[in-house]
Amino acid sequence: MAKFKNIEEKIFIALMRLSTGIIVFALLLIVFSIIYKGLPSLSWEMLTQTPKGGFYFGKEGGILNAIIGSLYLSAGATLVAFVIGFPVALFMNVYLIKYKRFVQMVRFFLDLLWGVPSIVYGAFGFTLMIFFGMKTSLLAGIVTVSLFIIPIMVRAMDEVIKTVPIGLLEASYSLGATRSEAAYKIVLRQCFPGIITAILLSFGRAIGDAAAVLFTTGYTDHIPTSLGQPSATLPLSIFFQLGSPIAEVQNRAYASAVVLTIIILIISILSRYFSKRYEKHRINF
Amino acid sequence: MQKVKIDVRNLNLTIGKQQILKDVNVQIPDKKITVILGPSGCGKTTLLKSLNRLIDLYPEMKVTGSIMLDDIDILHTKEDITEIRKKMGLLSQRPYPLPMNIYKNITFGLRISGRRKKRNLMKRVEHYLKQANLWDELKDRLKDPASCLSIGQQQRLCLARGLAVDPEIILADEPTSALDPISSTAIEEKFLELKDYYTIVVVTHSLQQARRIADHVIFMYLGEVVEQGPAKEFFENPIEERTKAYLKGLFS
């Protein structure tokens, strides 16, 4: 019997190793193939210039329009989503703590919204734009993308905030804290690293999404100077360049993908750094 | 009998369909240690949490009856509940330090009630850390996060933090159950020192602890108050059969 259990244990360990290996291998393969194809085309010119005439035929120019456009768009959308989503997550877990069933229902709907494909948000944003008589613009993109990432932001924060033990709330109330003081002074501090992670996750989704911005933000070779102008974005830039029959342009698509990956990497390193500073105050219950 | 600080009348409490407290009537004397004693799951903690209305946090709870604190019925008062809660310091089963440094942990309650003068705050921190016998250990570490303290230190920090907001009452829910024997003794001795200034209510399932610190005992069993009275009479001449059985250790 004991022998059988040993074999069982070994089989499961082997399986877990195998699946971990597959995931790590897939990740390395993606990163490697992007870098392999993209790096040779990646130049300083590409990072610092907007497309010149003939850029999409392999002539000079760069993707600065898409880099800046993507940063504007995702920063804007993440900010809007945070301003709306963070109070929702606190409200669910501090003010509504007594109404478990209602909160469960809210979670269920947020999960449904999380599951809706981004193209559907894109189409919805498009109808909104028509209704308000707007043209494709950075603003329309920010609104659409923030709608798309709010459920992600709220649920990611909610998962962290709900791990705060009720005893910590009891302790703050016993010291005379109101509910908003408990939420913004205690729960926020306790969950700070997790909240940063939630913001990062949402930002990553925002900057990486092509479908929601396709109809709403449009595409242009210029760097937008106001919210009312359309804007290029990195995913669409990749999409358009990859669709070209010219090999050099296709390689630039991979170079754009490298840029996108590096932006996400920089942002996660920065957020790690900032959340570390608060990590030491977190109480491990 | 001495002055009554908290007077609980006909308190019934249900969670969903389960009745947790059945017609509880108890009087908690002023500036004494009252011990709520009883086996696990008898409603002791729920009774304690009713006293400062922390039961507001729990779903599907229905409460009837009244809890008079001095002259206010805290279950039905229109007064601000945070003001009432501030009169009662809470020490829970395991310490819940706030996610900030030691100094801020103690001054949190003061700062949110608008007392922000640096010099006064520092004086109070020193005073209350001394009260909790922590000053010598921590005076050079005030900027360290509270999370790095040992559990026994954390519990004493919670006591200091609770005392710093000038409560009239200390509610303690099995405050020593997660602590080592030395820290437990420190907390018990602290209660004995503090009882001249505060009304202290301690929930415990330890008969020995009750014997050591109680002035007044409330014995609960399955949501009912079986017997209550001054500690001496309770331990020497219990009236109820169930109390006698419990004191003999026939069940626990």
Coordinates of C-alpha atoms in Angstrom, one line a residue:
Chain A
M1 CA 0.0 0.0 0.0
A2 CA 2.7 2.4 1.0
K3 CA 4.6 1.5 -2.1
F4 CA 1.6 2.3 -4.3
K5 CA 1.3 5.7 -2.6
N6 CA 4.9 6.4 -3.3
I7 CA 4.4 5.6 -7.0
E8 CA 1.3 7.8 -7.1
E9 CA 3.3 10.7 -5.5
K10 CA 6.1 10.3 -8.1
I11 CA 3.7 10.3 -11.0
F12 CA 2.0 13.5 -9.8
I13 CA 5.3 15.2 -9.2
A14 CA 6.4 14.3 -12.7
L15 CA 3.1 15.6 -14.1
M16 CA 3.5 18.9 -12.3
R17 CA 7.1 19.2 -13.5
L18 CA 6.0 18.5 -17.0
S19 CA 3.2 21.2 -17.0
T20 CA 5.4 23.8 -15.4
G21 CA 8.0 23.0 -18.1
I22 CA 5.5 23.4 -20.9
I23 CA 4.4 26.8 -19.6
V24 CA 8.0 28.1 -19.1
F25 CA 9.0 26.7 -22.5
A26 CA 6.0 28.4 -24.2
L27 CA 6.9 31.7 -22.6
L28 CA 10.5 31.5 -23.5
L29 CA 9.6 30.5 -27.1
I30 CA 7.3 33.6 -27.5
V31 CA 9.9 36.0 -26.1
F32 CA 12.7 34.4 -28.0
S33 CA 10.9 34.4 -31.4
I34 CA 9.7 38.0 -31.0
I35 CA 13.2 39.1 -30.1
Y36 CA 14.8 37.0 -32.8
K37 CA 12.7 38.5 -35.5
G38 CA 12.3 42.0 -34.1
L39 CA 15.6 42.9 -32.6
P40 CA 17.5 43.4 -35.9
S41 CA 14.8 45.9 -37.1
L42 CA 14.7 47.7 -33.7
S43 CA 16.6 51.0 -34.1
W44 CA 16.8 54.3 -32.3
E45 CA 15.1 55.9 -35.2
M46 CA 12.1 53.6 -34.8
L47 CA 11.7 54.6 -31.2
T48 CA 12.0 58.3 -31.7
Q49 CA 10.3 59.1 -34.9
T50 CA 6.7 59.1 -36.2
P51 CA 6.1 57.4 -39.5
K52 CA 7.3 59.2 -42.6
G53 CA 5.8 58.9 -46.0
G54 CA 6.4 55.4 -47.2
F55 CA 7.0 54.0 -43.7
Y56 CA 4.6 51.2 -44.4
F57 CA 6.5 50.3 -47.5
G58 CA 9.7 49.8 -45.6
K59 CA 11.0 53.4 -45.8
E60 CA 12.2 55.6 -42.9
G61 CA 10.2 56.6 -39.9
G62 CA 9.3 55.0 -36.6
I63 CA 6.5 54.0 -34.2
L64 CA 6.7 56.8 -31.7
N65 CA 3.1 57.7 -32.5
A66 CA 2.0 54.3 -31.4
I67 CA 4.2 54.2 -28.3
I68 CA 3.0 57.5 -27.0
G69 CA -0.5 56.8 -28.1
S70 CA -0.6 53.5 -26.3
L71 CA 0.9 55.1 -23.1
Y72 CA -1.7 57.9 -23.2
L73 CA -4.5 55.5 -23.8
S74 CA -3.6 52.9 -21.2
A75 CA -2.6 55.4 -18.6
G76 CA -5.9 57.3 -19.1
A77 CA -8.0 54.2 -19.1
T78 CA -6.2 52.8 -16.0
L79 CA -6.6 56.1 -14.2
V80 CA -10.4 56.2 -15.0
A81 CA -10.8 52.5 -14.0
F82 CA -8.9 53.1 -10.8
V83 CA -11.0 56.1 -9.8
I84 CA -14.1 54.1 -10.4
G85 CA -13.0 50.6 -9.5
F86 CA -11.1 51.2 -6.2
P87 CA -14.0 52.7 -4.3
V88 CA -16.2 49.9 -5.6
A89 CA -13.8 47.2 -4.3
L90 CA -13.6 48.9 -0.9
F91 CA -17.4 49.4 -0.8
M92 CA -18.0 45.8 -1.4
N93 CA -15.7 44.6 1.4
V94 CA -16.0 47.3 4.0
Y95 CA -19.5 48.9 3.7
L96 CA -21.3 45.9 2.4
I97 CA -19.6 43.3 4.6
K98 CA -22.9 42.5 6.2
Y99 CA -24.6 41.8 2.9
K100 CA -22.7 38.7 1.8
R101 CA -25.2 37.5 -0.7
F102 CA -25.5 40.8 -2.5
V103 CA -21.7 41.1 -2.7
Q104 CA -21.6 37.5 -4.1
M105 CA -24.0 38.6 -6.8
V106 CA -21.9 41.7 -7.7
R107 CA -18.9 39.4 -7.9
F108 CA -20.8 37.1 -10.3
F109 CA -21.7 40.0 -12.6
L110 CA -18.2 41.4 -12.5
D111 CA -16.9 38.0 -13.5
L112 CA -19.4 37.9 -16.4
L113 CA -18.2 41.3 -17.5
W114 CA -14.6 40.2 -17.2
G115 CA -15.4 37.3 -19.6
V116 CA -16.9 39.5 -22.3
P117 CA -14.5 39.7 -25.2
S118 CA -12.9 43.1 -25.8
I119 CA -14.3 43.4 -29.3
V120 CA -17.8 43.5 -27.8
Y121 CA -16.7 46.5 -25.6
G122 CA -15.3 48.0 -28.8
A123 CA -18.6 47.6 -30.6
F124 CA -20.4 49.0 -27.5
G125 CA -18.0 52.0 -27.4
F126 CA -18.6 52.5 -31.1
T127 CA -22.4 52.8 -30.6
L128 CA -21.8 55.2 -27.7
M129 CA -19.6 57.3 -30.0
I130 CA -22.3 57.4 -32.7
F131 CA -24.9 58.3 -30.1
F132 CA -22.9 61.2 -28.9
G133 CA -21.8 62.2 -32.3
M134 CA -18.1 61.6 -31.5
K135 CA -15.4 60.7 -34.0
T136 CA -12.7 58.2 -33.3
S137 CA -10.5 59.8 -30.6
L138 CA -8.3 59.2 -27.6
L139 CA -11.2 60.0 -25.3
A140 CA -13.5 57.5 -26.9
G141 CA -10.7 54.9 -26.6
I142 CA -10.1 55.7 -23.0
V143 CA -13.8 55.4 -22.1
T144 CA -14.1 52.1 -24.0
V145 CA -10.9 50.6 -22.6
S146 CA -11.7 51.7 -19.1
L147 CA -15.1 50.0 -19.3
F148 CA -13.3 46.9 -20.4
I149 CA -10.7 46.9 -17.6
I150 CA -13.0 48.1 -14.7
P151 CA -14.3 44.5 -14.0
I152 CA -10.7 43.2 -14.0
M153 CA -9.5 46.0 -11.7
V154 CA -12.4 45.6 -9.3
R155 CA -12.2 41.8 -9.1
A156 CA -8.4 41.8 -8.8
M157 CA -8.6 44.3 -5.9
D158 CA -11.6 42.5 -4.4
E159 CA -9.7 39.2 -4.2
V160 CA -7.0 41.0 -2.2
I161 CA -9.2 43.1 0.0
K162 CA -11.5 40.2 1.0
T163 CA -8.5 38.5 2.6
V164 CA -8.3 41.3 5.2
P165 CA -9.5 39.6 8.4
I166 CA -12.6 40.9 10.0
G167 CA -10.6 41.3 13.2
L168 CA -8.6 44.1 11.6
L169 CA -11.8 46.0 10.9
E170 CA -13.0 45.3 14.4
A171 CA -9.8 46.7 15.7
S172 CA -10.0 49.9 13.7
Y173 CA -13.7 50.4 14.7
S174 CA -12.8 49.9 18.3
L175 CA -10.3 52.7 18.0
G176 CA -13.1 55.0 16.9
A177 CA -12.5 54.8 13.1
T178 CA -15.4 55.4 10.8
R179 CA -15.9 53.0 7.9
S180 CA -14.2 55.3 5.4
E181 CA -11.2 55.7 7.8
A182 CA -11.0 51.9 8.2
A183 CA -11.2 51.6 4.4
Y184 CA -8.8 54.3 3.3
K185 CA -6.4 54.2 6.2
I186 CA -6.2 50.6 7.2
V187 CA -7.5 48.3 4.5
L188 CA -5.7 50.3 1.8
R189 CA -2.4 50.0 3.6
Q190 CA -2.8 46.4 4.4
C191 CA -3.6 45.6 0.7
F192 CA -1.3 48.1 -0.9
P193 CA 0.9 45.6 -2.7
G194 CA -2.1 43.7 -4.0
I195 CA -3.7 46.9 -5.2
I196 CA -0.6 47.8 -7.1
T197 CA -0.7 44.4 -8.7
A198 CA -4.3 44.9 -9.7
I199 CA -3.5 48.2 -11.3
L200 CA -0.6 46.6 -13.2
L201 CA -2.8 43.8 -14.4
S202 CA -5.4 46.2 -15.7
F203 CA -2.7 48.4 -17.3
G204 CA -1.3 45.3 -19.1
R205 CA -4.7 44.4 -20.4
A206 CA -5.3 48.0 -21.6
I207 CA -2.0 48.4 -23.4
G208 CA -2.2 45.0 -25.0
D209 CA -5.7 45.1 -26.4
A210 CA -6.3 45.7 -30.0
A211 CA -10.0 45.0 -30.5
A212 CA -11.5 47.6 -28.1
V213 CA -9.4 50.4 -29.7
L214 CA -10.0 49.4 -33.3
F215 CA -13.2 51.4 -33.9
T216 CA -12.8 53.8 -31.1
T217 CA -9.3 55.3 -31.0
G218 CA -8.7 54.8 -34.7
Y219 CA -5.1 55.1 -36.1
T220 CA -3.0 58.0 -37.2
D221 CA 0.6 58.8 -37.9
H222 CA 0.6 61.8 -35.6
I223 CA 1.1 62.0 -31.9
P224 CA -2.3 63.2 -30.5
T225 CA -2.2 66.6 -28.8
S226 CA -5.6 66.5 -27.4
L227 CA -8.2 64.0 -26.2
G228 CA -10.4 64.8 -29.2
Q229 CA -7.8 63.5 -31.7
P230 CA -7.5 59.9 -32.9
S231 CA -4.4 58.0 -31.8
A232 CA -2.2 55.1 -32.9
T233 CA -1.7 52.2 -30.5
L234 CA 1.0 49.6 -30.4
P235 CA -1.2 46.5 -30.9
L236 CA -2.8 48.0 -34.0
S237 CA 0.6 49.1 -35.2
I238 CA 1.7 45.5 -35.0
F239 CA -1.5 44.4 -36.7
F240 CA -1.1 46.8 -39.7
Q241 CA 2.6 46.1 -40.1
L242 CA 2.3 42.4 -39.8
G243 CA -0.4 42.5 -42.6
S244 CA 2.1 43.9 -45.0
P245 CA 3.6 41.7 -47.7
I246 CA 7.0 43.5 -47.4
A247 CA 9.4 41.5 -45.2
E248 CA 11.1 44.6 -43.7
V249 CA 7.7 45.9 -42.5
Q250 CA 6.8 42.5 -41.0
N251 CA 10.0 42.5 -39.1
R252 CA 9.1 46.0 -37.8
A253 CA 5.9 44.5 -36.4
Y254 CA 8.0 42.1 -34.3
A255 CA 10.2 45.1 -33.2
S256 CA 7.0 46.8 -32.1
A257 CA 6.0 43.7 -30.2
V258 CA 9.4 43.9 -28.4
V259 CA 8.7 47.5 -27.5
L260 CA 5.3 46.6 -26.1
T261 CA 6.8 43.8 -24.1
I262 CA 9.6 46.0 -22.7
I263 CA 7.0 48.7 -21.7
I264 CA 5.1 46.1 -19.7
L265 CA 8.3 44.8 -18.2
I266 CA 9.3 48.3 -17.1
I267 CA 6.0 49.0 -15.6
S268 CA 5.9 45.8 -13.6
I269 CA 9.4 46.4 -12.2
L270 CA 8.4 49.9 -11.2
S271 CA 5.3 48.8 -9.5
R272 CA 7.1 46.0 -7.7
Y273 CA 9.5 48.6 -6.4
F274 CA 6.8 50.8 -5.1
S275 CA 4.7 48.0 -3.5
K276 CA 7.9 46.7 -1.8
R277 CA 8.1 49.9 0.1
Y278 CA 4.8 49.1 1.8
E279 CA 5.1 45.4 2.0
K280 CA 7.0 45.6 5.3
H281 CA 3.9 47.1 7.0
R282 CA 1.6 44.3 5.9
I283 CA 0.6 42.1 8.7
N284 CA 0.6 38.4 8.0
F285 CA -2.5 37.0 9.6
Chain B
M1 CA -24.2 45.8 44.6
Q2 CA -21.8 48.3 43.1
K3 CA -22.6 50.7 40.3
V4 CA -23.6 49.0 37.1
K5 CA -21.7 50.1 34.0
I6 CA -23.4 47.9 31.4
D7 CA -26.8 46.5 31.8
V8 CA -27.9 43.9 29.3
R9 CA -31.7 43.3 29.2
N10 CA -33.5 40.5 27.4
L11 CA -30.9 40.2 24.7
N12 CA -31.8 37.7 22.0
L13 CA -29.6 37.2 19.0
T14 CA -30.0 34.9 16.1
I15 CA -27.8 34.2 13.1
G16 CA -30.0 32.9 10.3
K17 CA -32.1 30.3 12.0
Q18 CA -29.7 29.6 14.8
Q19 CA -30.3 31.3 18.2
I20 CA -27.0 32.3 19.6
L21 CA -28.1 34.2 22.7
K22 CA -31.2 33.4 24.6
D23 CA -32.8 36.0 26.7
V24 CA -29.6 37.2 28.2
N25 CA -29.8 39.5 31.3
V26 CA -26.5 40.5 32.8
Q27 CA -25.1 43.4 34.8
I28 CA -21.5 44.4 34.4
P29 CA -20.2 46.3 37.5
D30 CA -18.2 49.5 37.1
K31 CA -14.4 49.3 37.6
K32 CA -14.2 45.6 38.2
I33 CA -13.0 42.6 36.2
T34 CA -16.0 40.8 34.9
V35 CA -15.3 37.4 33.4
I36 CA -17.6 35.8 31.0
L37 CA -17.0 32.1 31.4
G38 CA -18.2 29.1 29.6
P39 CA -17.4 26.3 27.1
S40 CA -16.6 27.0 23.5
G41 CA -19.5 27.9 21.3
C42 CA -21.7 29.1 24.2
G43 CA -22.1 32.6 22.9
K44 CA -19.5 34.4 25.0
T45 CA -17.8 36.1 22.2
T46 CA -21.0 37.1 20.5
L47 CA -22.2 38.7 23.8
L48 CA -18.9 40.6 24.0
K49 CA -19.2 41.8 20.5
S50 CA -22.7 42.9 21.1
L51 CA -21.5 45.3 23.8
N52 CA -19.8 47.6 21.3
R53 CA -22.0 46.6 18.3
L54 CA -19.3 44.9 16.3
I55 CA -22.1 42.4 15.5
D56 CA -23.1 45.1 12.9
L57 CA -20.4 43.5 10.7
Y58 CA -21.8 40.1 10.6
P59 CA -24.5 39.0 8.1
E60 CA -27.9 37.6 8.9
M61 CA -27.8 38.7 12.5
K62 CA -31.0 39.7 14.3
V63 CA -30.9 41.3 17.7
T64 CA -33.7 42.2 20.1
G65 CA -33.5 43.6 23.7
S66 CA -31.4 46.4 25.0
I67 CA -27.8 47.1 26.2
M68 CA -27.6 50.1 28.4
L69 CA -24.3 51.7 28.7
D70 CA -24.7 54.3 31.5
D71 CA -27.9 55.7 30.2
I72 CA -27.7 55.0 26.5
D73 CA -29.3 52.0 24.9
I74 CA -26.5 51.3 22.4
L75 CA -28.6 48.9 20.3
H76 CA -31.2 51.6 19.5
T77 CA -29.4 54.9 20.0
K78 CA -29.3 57.5 17.4
E79 CA -25.9 58.6 18.7
D80 CA -22.9 58.0 16.5
I81 CA -21.8 54.4 17.1
T82 CA -18.1 55.3 16.5
E83 CA -18.2 57.6 19.5
I84 CA -19.7 54.8 21.6
R85 CA -17.1 52.3 20.3
K86 CA -14.3 54.6 21.2
K87 CA -15.3 54.2 24.9
M88 CA -14.5 50.5 24.6
G89 CA -11.1 49.2 23.9
L90 CA -11.0 45.8 22.3
L91 CA -8.4 43.1 22.8
S92 CA -9.1 40.1 20.5
Q93 CA -8.2 36.5 20.5
R94 CA -5.1 37.2 18.5
P95 CA -3.5 40.6 18.1
Y96 CA -4.5 42.7 15.1
P97 CA -1.8 45.4 14.9
L98 CA -2.5 48.0 12.3
P99 CA -0.4 47.8 9.1
M100 CA 1.9 50.7 10.1
N101 CA 4.8 51.4 12.4
I102 CA 4.7 51.1 16.2
Y103 CA 4.4 54.8 16.9
K104 CA 1.5 55.2 14.4
N105 CA -0.3 52.2 15.8
I106 CA -0.6 53.8 19.1
T107 CA -1.4 57.3 17.8
F108 CA -3.9 56.1 15.2
G109 CA -6.9 56.5 17.4
L110 CA -5.7 59.9 18.6
R111 CA -4.9 61.2 15.1
I112 CA -8.3 60.2 13.7
S113 CA -10.0 62.1 16.5
G114 CA -8.1 65.2 15.6
R115 CA -5.3 65.2 18.2
R116 CA -2.2 65.7 16.1
K117 CA 0.2 67.8 18.2
K118 CA 3.5 66.0 17.8
R119 CA 4.8 66.6 21.3
N120 CA 1.6 65.5 23.0
L121 CA 1.5 62.4 20.9
M122 CA 5.0 61.4 21.8
K123 CA 4.2 61.8 25.5
R124 CA 1.2 59.6 25.1
V125 CA 3.1 57.0 23.2
E126 CA 5.7 56.8 26.0
H127 CA 3.0 56.7 28.7
Y128 CA 0.9 54.0 27.1
L129 CA 3.9 51.9 26.1
K130 CA 5.0 52.0 29.7
Q131 CA 1.5 51.0 30.8
A132 CA 1.8 47.9 28.6
N133 CA 5.4 47.2 29.8
L134 CA 6.7 47.7 26.3
W135 CA 8.6 51.0 26.5
D136 CA 12.0 49.5 27.5
E137 CA 11.8 46.9 24.7
L138 CA 10.5 49.3 22.0
K139 CA 11.7 52.8 22.7
D140 CA 14.4 52.7 20.1
R141 CA 12.2 50.9 17.5
L142 CA 9.2 53.2 17.3
K143 CA 9.5 53.6 13.5
D144 CA 9.7 49.8 12.9
P145 CA 6.6 48.1 11.5
A146 CA 4.3 46.5 14.0
S147 CA 4.4 43.4 11.9
C148 CA 7.9 42.6 13.0
L149 CA 7.0 42.3 16.7
S150 CA 6.4 38.9 18.4
I151 CA 2.8 37.9 19.0
G152 CA 3.1 38.6 22.8
Q153 CA 4.5 42.1 22.0
Q154 CA 1.8 42.7 19.4
Q155 CA -0.9 41.9 21.9
R156 CA 0.5 44.3 24.5
L157 CA 0.8 46.9 21.7
C158 CA -2.9 46.4 21.0
L159 CA -3.6 47.0 24.7
A160 CA -1.5 50.2 24.7
R161 CA -3.2 51.3 21.5
G162 CA -6.6 50.7 23.0
L163 CA -5.8 52.5 26.2
A164 CA -4.4 55.5 24.3
V165 CA -7.9 56.6 23.2
D166 CA -9.1 56.9 26.8
P167 CA -11.7 54.2 26.9
E168 CA -13.9 53.6 29.9
I169 CA -14.2 49.9 29.3
I170 CA -11.8 47.2 28.1
L171 CA -13.4 44.3 26.2
A172 CA -11.1 41.3 25.9
D173 CA -12.0 38.2 23.9
E174 CA -9.8 35.3 25.2
P175 CA -6.9 37.8 25.0
T176 CA -4.3 35.2 26.1
S177 CA -5.3 32.2 24.1
A178 CA -2.7 32.8 21.4
L179 CA 0.1 33.8 23.8
D180 CA 2.9 32.1 25.5
P181 CA 2.6 31.7 29.3
I182 CA 4.9 34.6 30.1
S183 CA 3.0 37.1 27.9
S184 CA -0.3 35.7 29.2
T185 CA 0.7 36.4 32.8
A186 CA 1.8 39.9 31.8
I187 CA -1.6 40.6 30.3
E188 CA -3.4 39.2 33.4
E189 CA -1.3 41.2 35.8
K190 CA -2.0 44.3 33.7
F191 CA -5.7 43.8 34.0
L192 CA -5.4 43.5 37.8
E193 CA -3.5 46.8 37.8
L194 CA -5.9 48.6 35.5
K195 CA -9.2 47.5 37.1
D196 CA -9.2 50.6 39.4
Y197 CA -9.5 52.8 36.4
Y198 CA -11.4 50.8 33.8
T199 CA -14.3 48.4 33.6
I200 CA -12.9 45.2 32.2
V201 CA -14.8 42.4 30.6
V202 CA -12.8 39.3 29.8
V203 CA -14.1 36.3 27.9
T204 CA -12.4 33.1 28.7
H205 CA -12.9 29.4 28.6
S206 CA -10.1 28.9 31.2
L207 CA -11.4 28.2 34.6
Q208 CA -8.0 28.9 36.1
Q209 CA -7.8 32.3 34.5
A210 CA -11.2 33.2 35.7
R211 CA -10.2 32.2 39.3
R212 CA -7.1 34.3 39.1
I213 CA -8.6 37.6 37.8
A214 CA -12.4 37.7 38.2
D215 CA -14.3 40.0 40.6
H216 CA -17.5 39.1 39.0
V217 CA -18.4 36.1 36.9
I218 CA -21.0 35.4 34.3
F219 CA -21.3 31.7 33.4
M220 CA -22.8 30.9 30.1
Y221 CA -23.9 27.6 28.6
L222 CA -25.5 27.1 25.1
G223 CA -26.4 30.7 24.7
E224 CA -28.0 31.2 28.1
V225 CA -26.7 32.8 31.2
V226 CA -26.7 30.0 33.8
E227 CA -25.4 32.0 36.8
Q228 CA -23.8 35.3 37.6
G229 CA -22.5 37.0 40.7
P230 CA -19.4 38.1 42.6
A231 CA -16.4 35.7 42.0
K232 CA -16.1 34.6 45.6
E233 CA -19.7 33.4 45.8
F234 CA -19.6 32.0 42.3
F235 CA -16.6 29.8 43.0
E236 CA -17.4 28.9 46.6
N237 CA -21.2 28.5 46.7
P238 CA -22.5 28.0 43.2
I239 CA -26.3 27.6 43.1
E240 CA -27.0 26.0 39.8
E241 CA -26.3 22.3 39.2
R242 CA -24.7 23.1 35.8
T243 CA -22.3 25.5 37.4
K244 CA -21.3 23.0 40.0
A245 CA -20.7 20.4 37.3
Y246 CA -18.7 22.8 35.3
L247 CA -16.6 23.9 38.2
K248 CA -15.9 20.3 39.1
G249 CA -14.7 19.8 35.5
L250 CA -17.4 17.4 34.5
F251 CA -17.6 19.2 31.2
S252 CA -15.7 22.0 29.6

